[in-house]
Amino acid sequence: MGQFGIGQPVRRKEDVHFVTGQGCYNDDVNLEGQAQVQFLRSPHAHAEIVSIDTSEAEKAPGVIAIFTGKEAEADDFPVLYCLANIKARSGKPMFSPGRTALCTDRVRFVGDLVAMVVAETIDQAKDAIELIEVEYNELPSNTDTATAASPDTPQIWPDAENNTVAFYENDDPAKVDAIFEKAYKVAKVDVVNPRVMGSPMEPRSALSTYDEEKDLVTLHKPSQGVHRTWGNIVKHLPKLDKENIRIVSHHTGGGFGLRTKSYPESTLMIWAAKRLKRPLKWRGDRYETMVCDTHGRDHITHGEVALDEQGKIMAARIYVTASVGAYPFENGPAVPTFSSGRVTGQVYVIPAIHHTVRTVMTNNSPTCSYRGAGRPEAAYIMERLMEEIANVMDITPAEARRRNFITPDMIPYINNQGFEIDSGHFEETMDMAIDLHDWNGFEARKKESEAQGKMRGIGIGYFIEASGGQPEEEARVKIDEDGKVTLYVGTYSQGQGHATVFPQIIADKLGVDYDSIDVIDGGDTHGEVPFGRGSGGSRSSMMGGTATARSCDEVIVKGKKIAAHNLQTSPNKIEFEEGVFKAVDSGGTMTILEVAKIANDKSKIPDDIEPGLNERYHYDRGNVPTSYNHPNGCHIAEVEIDPATGVIEVVKYTAVDDNGVVLNPMIVHGQIHGGVVQGLGQALFERTTYDPENGQIITGSFLDYAMPKAKHVPDLVAANNENAPCPVNELGVKGAGEGGCCGAPPAIVNATLNALKPLGITHVDMPLDSEKIWRLIQNAKSAAAAE
């Protein structure tokens, strides 16, 4: 293994580069002669476009061009279509209207694109925007998910009955209904997963240029992997030869799922650069990022479970209404259906589930994948139900889970959704968390809080995911004559630590010096990495890691042939260990660096192999349910509430995760910490709010959209249970990036309700802002006084 091998807490080698200001983000890139782009966006949530007059704006200083939907339409500009395809159980297809990059007849959310202005400077473009006169006929709007499918709610698309995109249903309800009729008790909850914003550090931006001689358009944009982004963009630009579109990503300041998308602005920048034959730059501001980037969550869920006399679950009903915003965008409808549905029921034995999801349209920004992408919502409803089971059965929360866990002898376990869970010691992981958190010491800590006038509560959040993302990845390992090792891999880092962890795999497999290894990832479709699916869905360790490991295996295979040729033996008599090839018959040896040094000398290698140690491996795990990995974990939160103000403080937090084999515990713990903080933000602070009367966004800046600060984050204790490695990849790894977003919300909400339980408060929806908690406390006290 060595100091820098698999499992070692190696410090991130890329950090010095960033903290010393040497990063190169999209806005750092400029081209000679570039013009500036600004977009006119709809001020209305829902309105017909009666007319657009650009005549005065076109005369403004510095204006080069102004494009509206009519110009784009006349130029046969493509329409963006949803990439998901969610069919009803009846076979009814999903409603999937095309989205014009620039609106022609109607706008459907505040921020919808109306016009594109190109000018010499940003200020000139902004001034010209102000001169465009648009006549709107404002229409009734709806930004409320709960009422979107009501018959009296305004129709966003005339052909979408009750604003419904698709009604997903896993099975006939009759079987489950029959079980509920025989239930000893029923536990039920209604919960809200509020709409949240990704809020990456770097606002969205783009720089496009056209090389007329090569007929090549290059788009520089932040992404989570350029090949995936390119694949989506070229589907929307059929008139352009896809090989003549190049996507480049430099460093990306935050992904979280938002940067996997091919937004309308990207296609417009490609189209306009070729049309104008001039470099174009667009720098989005924070408002545009918050209003127009895809949002996450926005689910209304009813859940109930039928219980037998022992408190074991006999059946469950999970009914979800999920907003996809004004347009079904990319994979938006797949998030609450496929992504969430496969792990509905989580780590519990549930013989029968009736699960429905109504995806509806509202006059909001589209929703799509956001850290966890459906799995946090599935964990949240089940963990709230587990607390309710404890209440109705009068048992502890831990015991409610213990009675219902999938046990190791049941694995591989096919859940009621037909999805295979192939590994996990769930009760063991919970017990580790309970011990590490000192659950038994809670009562003493509670008394200390009460002595200070505070209310204290403790709560559990268990989760399981289905990670792995896109099913193909590629890597190439090259060892030069001078001993330099380079990995070319199709994943793409936005802070995950690939430049540290992947070299650990190579150092472990090949026995080469860790510091001699460089990583080049998928940041240029026309660069040295010809294929890749980027980073998303916690796929990098499994997909990029496995591709890297197998590339190393190919290097070893080839190295054995070269070593055998020079040691005058056959390859099957060569062993390789810790960087040394050894002939078992003669005892002769060659290091891997000695092999690399002669690998390009045709006189010293077999005639039937190509020169060099430069081996590629294309990893295709197969896109079937059994190909995913299943990170899971038990998170425990402890909160204090000041009843005088309603302020909640998370005072103690423990996370025990099963991430399979941990490649680098320091980086995995960092991933867990980051996810927990995002989950804490959703639980306590974050909510995207719109004016119900006119659909105007109220939380369009950080003055109004509350994010967690450092003072809100407790010391986080993180540990790993490595007793259940993933069986479907040879590294044994599972995802690590999204668990915190799954475990933190239910743990914090359950802890809060545990603290409020003496007042008879049994329900509260996220976010748990201080005013909401204060009013609940005051109302409970008033009700008690009136009795």
Coordinates of C-alpha atoms in Angstrom, one line a residue, residues 391 442-443 446 450 454-458 641 750-763 776-777 780-781 783-784 787:
N391 CA -44.6 7.3 18.2
F442 CA -28.1 12.5 25.8
E443 CA -30.4 12.7 28.9
K446 CA -30.6 17.5 27.9
E450 CA -32.8 22.8 30.4
K454 CA -33.0 25.6 26.3
M455 CA -34.9 22.7 24.8
R456 CA -32.7 19.8 23.5
G457 CA -33.5 17.0 21.0
I458 CA -31.9 14.2 19.2
I641 CA -33.8 25.4 20.8
N750 CA -36.3 14.6 13.8
A751 CA -34.1 16.1 16.5
T752 CA -36.1 19.3 16.4
L753 CA -39.4 17.4 16.8
N754 CA -37.9 15.4 19.6
A755 CA -37.0 18.6 21.4
L756 CA -40.5 20.0 20.8
K757 CA -42.3 16.8 21.8
P758 CA -43.0 17.8 25.4
L759 CA -45.1 20.7 24.0
G760 CA -47.2 18.3 21.9
I761 CA -45.7 19.5 18.6
T762 CA -45.5 16.6 16.2
H763 CA -44.9 18.2 12.8
L776 CA -45.2 26.8 17.1
I777 CA -43.9 27.1 20.6
A780 CA -48.5 25.2 21.9
K781 CA -48.1 27.2 25.1
A783 CA -53.2 25.9 23.7
A784 CA -51.9 24.3 26.9
E787 CA -57.1 23.8 28.6

